[in-house]
PDB file of C-alpha atoms in Angstrom:
ATOM      1  CA  MET A   1       3.946 184.224 130.890  1.00  0.00           C
ATOM      2  CA  SER A   2       1.079 183.338 128.556  1.00  0.00           C
ATOM      3  CA  LEU A   3      -0.733 185.870 126.417  1.00  0.00           C
ATOM      4  CA  VAL A   4      -3.784 185.625 128.690  1.00  0.00           C
ATOM      5  CA  GLN A   5      -1.676 186.261 131.802  1.00  0.00           C
ATOM      6  CA  ALA A   6       0.042 189.197 130.126  1.00  0.00           C
ATOM      7  CA  ARG A   7      -3.294 190.753 129.255  1.00  0.00           C
ATOM      8  CA  LEU A   8      -4.556 190.245 132.793  1.00  0.00           C
ATOM      9  CA  ALA A   9      -1.414 191.862 134.204  1.00  0.00           C
ATOM     10  CA  MET A  10      -1.774 194.809 131.844  1.00  0.00           C
ATOM     11  CA  GLY A  11      -5.405 195.190 132.870  1.00  0.00           C
ATOM     12  CA  VAL A  12      -4.412 195.326 136.535  1.00  0.00           C
ATOM     13  CA  VAL A  13      -1.773 197.984 135.814  1.00  0.00           C
ATOM     14  CA  LEU A  14      -4.246 200.096 133.839  1.00  0.00           C
ATOM     15  CA  SER A  15      -6.838 199.781 136.616  1.00  0.00           C
ATOM     16  CA  VAL A  16      -4.320 201.006 139.184  1.00  0.00           C
ATOM     17  CA  LEU A  17      -3.332 203.948 136.980  1.00  0.00           C
ATOM     18  CA  ILE A  18      -6.948 204.924 136.361  1.00  0.00           C
ATOM     19  CA  ALA A  19      -7.754 204.640 140.071  1.00  0.00           C
ATOM     20  CA  GLY A  20      -4.765 206.821 140.871  1.00  0.00           C
ATOM     21  CA  CYS A  21      -5.924 209.492 138.441  1.00  0.00           C
ATOM     22  CA  GLY A  22      -9.398 209.424 139.925  1.00  0.00           C
ATOM     23  CA  ALA A  23      -8.011 209.997 143.419  1.00  0.00           C
ATOM     24  CA  SER A  24      -6.628 213.466 142.606  1.00  0.00           C
ATOM     25  CA  PRO A  25      -7.626 215.947 145.335  1.00  0.00           C
ATOM     26  CA  PRO A  26     -10.371 218.401 144.367  1.00  0.00           C
ATOM     27  CA  ILE A  27      -9.553 222.076 143.904  1.00  0.00           C
ATOM     28  CA  GLN A  28     -10.533 224.237 146.882  1.00  0.00           C
ATOM     29  CA  TYR A  29     -11.588 227.854 146.268  1.00  0.00           C
ATOM     30  CA  TYR A  30     -11.213 230.709 148.765  1.00  0.00           C
ATOM     31  CA  MET A  31     -12.597 234.241 149.088  1.00  0.00           C
ATOM     32  CA  LEU A  32     -11.255 237.271 150.897  1.00  0.00           C
ATOM     33  CA  ASN A  33     -13.885 238.718 153.220  1.00  0.00           C
ATOM     34  CA  SER A  34     -14.425 242.153 154.706  1.00  0.00           C
ATOM     35  CA  VAL A  35     -14.682 242.613 158.470  1.00  0.00           C
ATOM     36  CA  VAL A  36     -17.708 243.777 160.457  1.00  0.00           C
ATOM     37  CA  VAL A  37     -17.014 247.132 162.122  1.00  0.00           C
ATOM     38  CA  THR A  38     -18.629 248.352 165.336  1.00  0.00           C
ATOM     39  CA  GLY A  39     -19.785 251.950 165.653  1.00  0.00           C
ATOM     40  CA  LYS A  40     -17.070 252.776 168.189  1.00  0.00           C
ATOM     41  CA  GLU A  41     -14.349 252.102 165.605  1.00  0.00           C
ATOM     42  CA  ARG A  42     -15.669 254.580 163.035  1.00  0.00           C
ATOM     43  CA  PRO A  43     -13.773 257.866 162.620  1.00  0.00           C
ATOM     44  CA  HIS A  44     -15.793 261.020 161.968  1.00  0.00           C
ATOM     45  CA  LEU A  45     -15.907 261.783 158.258  1.00  0.00           C
ATOM     46  CA  ALA A  46     -18.304 263.557 155.927  1.00  0.00           C
ATOM     47  CA  PRO A  47     -20.885 260.887 154.990  1.00  0.00           C
ATOM     48  CA  ASN A  48     -21.357 262.329 151.485  1.00  0.00           C
ATOM     49  CA  LEU A  49     -17.664 262.177 150.584  1.00  0.00           C
ATOM     50  CA  SER A  50     -17.174 260.250 147.327  1.00  0.00           C
ATOM     51  CA  VAL A  51     -14.047 258.104 147.130  1.00  0.00           C
ATOM     52  CA  GLY A  52     -12.602 256.254 144.146  1.00  0.00           C
ATOM     53  CA  LEU A  53     -10.304 253.367 145.056  1.00  0.00           C
ATOM     54  CA  GLY A  54      -7.806 252.013 142.569  1.00  0.00           C
ATOM     55  CA  PRO A  55      -6.245 250.832 140.509  1.00  0.00           C
ATOM     56  CA  ILE A  56      -4.339 248.585 142.908  1.00  0.00           C
ATOM     57  CA  THR A  57      -1.020 247.031 141.913  1.00  0.00           C
ATOM     58  CA  LEU A  58       0.223 243.631 143.129  1.00  0.00           C
ATOM     59  CA  PRO A  59       3.512 241.707 143.042  1.00  0.00           C
ATOM     60  CA  GLU A  60       3.621 239.585 139.892  1.00  0.00           C
ATOM     61  CA  MET A  61       4.376 236.459 141.945  1.00  0.00           C
ATOM     62  CA  ILE A  62       0.935 236.448 143.603  1.00  0.00           C
ATOM     63  CA  ASP A  63      -1.098 237.740 140.663  1.00  0.00           C
ATOM     64  CA  ARG A  64      -2.350 234.259 139.766  1.00  0.00           C
ATOM     65  CA  PRO A  65      -5.294 231.975 140.641  1.00  0.00           C
ATOM     66  CA  GLN A  66      -3.318 229.732 143.028  1.00  0.00           C
ATOM     67  CA  LEU A  67      -2.445 230.623 146.599  1.00  0.00           C
ATOM     68  CA  VAL A  68       1.288 231.141 147.035  1.00  0.00           C
ATOM     69  CA  VAL A  69       2.911 230.359 150.392  1.00  0.00           C
ATOM     70  CA  ARG A  70       6.502 230.748 151.504  1.00  0.00           C
ATOM     71  CA  THR A  71       8.324 227.716 152.895  1.00  0.00           C
ATOM     72  CA  ASN A  72      11.634 229.398 153.709  1.00  0.00           C
ATOM     73  CA  THR A  73      13.622 232.502 152.839  1.00  0.00           C
ATOM     74  CA  ASN A  74      14.218 231.528 149.213  1.00  0.00           C
ATOM     75  CA  ARG A  75      11.418 229.113 148.388  1.00  0.00           C
ATOM     76  CA  VAL A  76       7.690 229.365 147.732  1.00  0.00           C
ATOM     77  CA  VAL A  77       4.983 226.843 146.891  1.00  0.00           C
ATOM     78  CA  VAL A  78       2.267 227.522 144.326  1.00  0.00           C
ATOM     79  CA  ALA A  79      -0.671 225.521 145.708  1.00  0.00           C
ATOM     80  CA  ASP A  80      -2.405 224.270 142.573  1.00  0.00           C
ATOM     81  CA  THR A  81      -5.351 222.725 144.447  1.00  0.00           C
ATOM     82  CA  HIS A  82      -5.927 225.829 146.614  1.00  0.00           C
ATOM     83  CA  ARG A  83      -7.109 228.779 144.546  1.00  0.00           C
ATOM     84  CA  TRP A  84      -8.697 232.193 144.889  1.00  0.00           C
ATOM     85  CA  ALA A  85     -12.340 232.293 143.822  1.00  0.00           C
ATOM     86  CA  GLY A  86     -11.662 235.567 141.983  1.00  0.00           C
ATOM     87  CA  LEU A  87      -8.669 237.496 140.718  1.00  0.00           C
ATOM     88  CA  LEU A  88      -6.738 239.066 143.590  1.00  0.00           C
ATOM     89  CA  LYS A  89      -6.366 242.322 141.636  1.00  0.00           C
ATOM     90  CA  ASN A  90     -10.173 242.545 141.797  1.00  0.00           C
ATOM     91  CA  GLU A  91     -10.791 240.926 145.192  1.00  0.00           C
ATOM     92  CA  ILE A  92      -8.398 243.106 147.196  1.00  0.00           C
ATOM     93  CA  PRO A  93      -9.916 246.436 146.054  1.00  0.00           C
ATOM     94  CA  ARG A  94     -13.404 245.015 146.581  1.00  0.00           C
ATOM     95  CA  VAL A  95     -12.628 244.078 150.181  1.00  0.00           C
ATOM     96  CA  ILE A  96     -10.794 247.340 150.929  1.00  0.00           C
ATOM     97  CA  ALA A  97     -13.756 249.301 149.525  1.00  0.00           C
ATOM     98  CA  GLU A  98     -16.205 247.299 151.665  1.00  0.00           C
ATOM     99  CA  ASN A  99     -14.025 247.812 154.737  1.00  0.00           C
ATOM    100  CA  LEU A 100     -13.703 251.559 154.086  1.00  0.00           C
ATOM    101  CA  SER A 101     -17.470 251.859 153.640  1.00  0.00           C
ATOM    102  CA  ARG A 102     -18.011 250.266 157.036  1.00  0.00           C
ATOM    103  CA  ILE A 103     -15.166 252.053 158.807  1.00  0.00           C
ATOM    104  CA  LEU A 104     -16.147 255.482 157.462  1.00  0.00           C
ATOM    105  CA  GLY A 105     -19.892 254.931 157.417  1.00  0.00           C
ATOM    106  CA  SER A 106     -20.066 255.885 153.733  1.00  0.00           C
ATOM    107  CA  THR A 107     -21.886 254.365 150.774  1.00  0.00           C
ATOM    108  CA  ASN A 108     -20.018 256.537 148.252  1.00  0.00           C
ATOM    109  CA  ILE A 109     -16.871 254.432 147.930  1.00  0.00           C
ATOM    110  CA  ARG A 110     -16.286 252.889 144.514  1.00  0.00           C
ATOM    111  CA  TYR A 111     -13.470 250.636 143.408  1.00  0.00           C
ATOM    112  CA  TYR A 112     -11.649 250.035 140.138  1.00  0.00           C
ATOM    113  CA  PRO A 113     -12.287 248.256 137.790  1.00  0.00           C
ATOM    114  CA  GLN A 114     -15.860 247.297 138.735  1.00  0.00           C
ATOM    115  CA  HIS A 115     -16.994 250.896 139.198  1.00  0.00           C
ATOM    116  CA  GLY A 116     -15.848 254.055 137.489  1.00  0.00           C
ATOM    117  CA  SER A 117     -14.061 256.357 139.933  1.00  0.00           C
ATOM    118  CA  ASP A 118     -13.015 259.282 137.717  1.00  0.00           C
ATOM    119  CA  THR A 119     -15.747 261.529 139.111  1.00  0.00           C
ATOM    120  CA  ALA A 120     -14.890 260.869 142.770  1.00  0.00           C
ATOM    121  CA  GLU A 121     -13.906 263.796 144.986  1.00  0.00           C
ATOM    122  CA  THR A 122     -10.972 261.816 146.334  1.00  0.00           C
ATOM    123  CA  ARG A 123      -8.882 259.140 144.629  1.00  0.00           C
ATOM    124  CA  ILE A 124      -6.834 256.478 146.421  1.00  0.00           C
ATOM    125  CA  TYR A 125      -4.104 254.545 144.612  1.00  0.00           C
ATOM    126  CA  VAL A 126      -2.707 251.489 146.423  1.00  0.00           C
ATOM    127  CA  ASP A 127       0.509 249.573 145.771  1.00  0.00           C
ATOM    128  CA  ILE A 128       0.607 246.189 147.534  1.00  0.00           C
ATOM    129  CA  GLN A 129       4.346 245.572 147.731  1.00  0.00           C
ATOM    130  CA  ARG A 130       4.225 242.405 149.796  1.00  0.00           C
ATOM    131  CA  PHE A 131       1.439 239.835 150.146  1.00  0.00           C
ATOM    132  CA  GLU A 132       2.828 236.604 151.511  1.00  0.00           C
ATOM    133  CA  SER A 133       2.264 233.952 154.135  1.00  0.00           C
ATOM    134  CA  VAL A 134       3.870 231.019 155.914  1.00  0.00           C
ATOM    135  CA  LEU A 135       1.604 228.134 156.927  1.00  0.00           C
ATOM    136  CA  GLY A 136       1.207 227.978 160.686  1.00  0.00           C
ATOM    137  CA  LYS A 137       3.055 231.259 161.228  1.00  0.00           C
ATOM    138  CA  ALA A 138       1.889 234.545 159.711  1.00  0.00           C
ATOM    139  CA  ALA A 139       0.384 236.435 156.785  1.00  0.00           C
ATOM    140  CA  THR A 140       2.136 239.691 155.897  1.00  0.00           C
ATOM    141  CA  ILE A 141       1.096 242.694 153.818  1.00  0.00           C
ATOM    142  CA  ASP A 142       3.189 245.770 153.028  1.00  0.00           C
ATOM    143  CA  ALA A 143       1.228 248.522 151.305  1.00  0.00           C
ATOM    144  CA  ILE A 144       1.773 252.082 150.123  1.00  0.00           C
ATOM    145  CA  TRP A 145      -1.083 254.363 149.105  1.00  0.00           C
ATOM    146  CA  THR A 146      -1.515 257.846 147.703  1.00  0.00           C
ATOM    147  CA  ILE A 147      -4.557 260.072 148.249  1.00  0.00           C
ATOM    148  CA  GLN A 148      -5.397 262.885 145.842  1.00  0.00           C
ATOM    149  CA  ARG A 149      -8.388 265.220 145.730  1.00  0.00           C
ATOM    150  CA  ALA A 150     -10.030 266.017 142.410  1.00  0.00           C
ATOM    151  CA  GLY A 151      -8.663 269.198 140.851  1.00  0.00           C
ATOM    152  CA  SER A 152      -5.627 269.261 143.147  1.00  0.00           C
ATOM    153  CA  THR A 153      -1.998 268.550 142.310  1.00  0.00           C
ATOM    154  CA  GLY A 154      -1.156 267.828 145.939  1.00  0.00           C
ATOM    155  CA  ARG A 155      -0.861 264.226 147.064  1.00  0.00           C
ATOM    156  CA  GLN A 156      -0.578 262.530 150.429  1.00  0.00           C
ATOM    157  CA  THR A 157       1.314 259.239 150.624  1.00  0.00           C
ATOM    158  CA  ASP A 158       1.461 256.789 153.522  1.00  0.00           C
ATOM    159  CA  SER A 159       2.366 253.157 154.150  1.00  0.00           C
ATOM    160  CA  VAL A 160       1.800 250.294 156.558  1.00  0.00           C
ATOM    161  CA  HIS A 161       3.339 246.946 157.470  1.00  0.00           C
ATOM    162  CA  VAL A 162       0.816 244.402 158.747  1.00  0.00           C
ATOM    163  CA  GLN A 163       1.382 240.905 160.084  1.00  0.00           C
ATOM    164  CA  GLU A 164      -1.400 238.590 161.253  1.00  0.00           C
ATOM    165  CA  SER A 165      -0.813 235.226 162.900  1.00  0.00           C
ATOM    166  CA  VAL A 166      -1.839 231.981 161.161  1.00  0.00           C
ATOM    167  CA  PRO A 167      -2.828 229.610 164.003  1.00  0.00           C
ATOM    168  CA  ASP A 168      -2.487 226.359 162.045  1.00  0.00           C
ATOM    169  CA  GLU A 169      -1.176 225.034 158.735  1.00  0.00           C
ATOM    170  CA  SER A 170      -4.499 225.048 156.892  1.00  0.00           C
ATOM    171  CA  TYR A 171      -5.182 227.274 153.907  1.00  0.00           C
ATOM    172  CA  ASP A 172      -8.429 228.368 155.564  1.00  0.00           C
ATOM    173  CA  ALA A 173      -6.331 229.866 158.358  1.00  0.00           C
ATOM    174  CA  VAL A 174      -4.087 231.622 155.825  1.00  0.00           C
ATOM    175  CA  VAL A 175      -7.041 233.192 154.005  1.00  0.00           C
ATOM    176  CA  ALA A 176      -8.643 234.290 157.287  1.00  0.00           C
ATOM    177  CA  ALA A 177      -5.347 235.917 158.316  1.00  0.00           C
ATOM    178  CA  TYR A 178      -5.175 237.705 154.958  1.00  0.00           C
ATOM    179  CA  GLY A 179      -8.692 239.025 155.566  1.00  0.00           C
ATOM    180  CA  ARG A 180      -7.640 240.483 158.929  1.00  0.00           C
ATOM    181  CA  ALA A 181      -4.491 241.939 157.379  1.00  0.00           C
ATOM    182  CA  VAL A 182      -6.443 243.619 154.570  1.00  0.00           C
ATOM    183  CA  PHE A 183      -8.758 245.080 157.211  1.00  0.00           C
ATOM    184  CA  ALA A 184      -5.755 246.527 159.070  1.00  0.00           C
ATOM    185  CA  VAL A 185      -4.557 248.074 155.793  1.00  0.00           C
ATOM    186  CA  SER A 186      -8.061 249.494 155.298  1.00  0.00           C
ATOM    187  CA  GLN A 187      -7.990 251.038 158.783  1.00  0.00           C
ATOM    188  CA  ALA A 188      -4.658 252.709 158.040  1.00  0.00           C
ATOM    189  CA  ILE A 189      -5.968 254.075 154.728  1.00  0.00           C
ATOM    190  CA  ALA A 190      -9.084 255.376 156.514  1.00  0.00           C
ATOM    191  CA  SER A 191      -6.911 257.211 159.053  1.00  0.00           C
ATOM    192  CA  THR A 192      -4.879 258.857 156.281  1.00  0.00           C
ATOM    193  CA  LEU A 193      -8.069 259.796 154.441  1.00  0.00           C
ATOM    194  CA  GLN A 194      -9.546 261.282 157.603  1.00  0.00           C
ATOM    195  CA  ALA A 195      -6.406 263.365 158.190  1.00  0.00           C
ATOM    196  CA  ALA A 196      -6.349 264.523 154.559  1.00  0.00           C
ATOM    197  CA  GLU A 197      -9.994 265.595 154.674  1.00  0.00           C
ATOM    198  CA  ALA A 198      -9.483 267.405 157.973  1.00  0.00           C
ATOM    199  CA  ALA A 199      -6.507 269.288 156.521  1.00  0.00           C
ATOM    200  CA  SER A 200      -8.412 270.260 153.367  1.00  0.00           C
ATOM    201  CA  SER A 201     -11.316 271.663 155.391  1.00  0.00           C
ATOM    202  CA  THR A 202      -9.085 273.795 157.619  1.00  0.00           C
ATOM    203  CA  PRO A 203      -9.308 277.478 156.592  1.00  0.00           C
TER     204      PRO A 203
END
């Protein structure tokens, strides 16, 4: 092969490599969303009740920008081109707070760390113990929460296991299922909060 041919061959190889690099898939960003609540679903609760939500703890495995999906019992995939638009440790409390505001009909629900909650009448601490999904199957959340009134040493703890179906193998479907699952967690927290407030107001 002549020097000219060698240079031409090298140029072709470099062109292919550059084209391959340029064909990398773009990063997709996803947001958790709250759910619209109808009036019939709202429990009766004092509208002026102030609630401080958080901090919320998450499994270390999912506390990252990328979506993490399970492929089998022992294996997960960290989807580098599918990422959360914000940090989950901030997005989950934001969505739960929005859901609680709509479920309870209250505008006095603040969440950590965006809003200070030390002066709230009632504090809610949430531990997300499981937050995982399988493409085309289901999104699952296991959560435990503790409710405590200001100035009281008593605490009320409850938990929930939620599973929402993922109708197809797209990441959009996974995120939508997570949104429904977080709403179900929010409903369970609202029920516990309602029971706690009813008990505290009983003479």
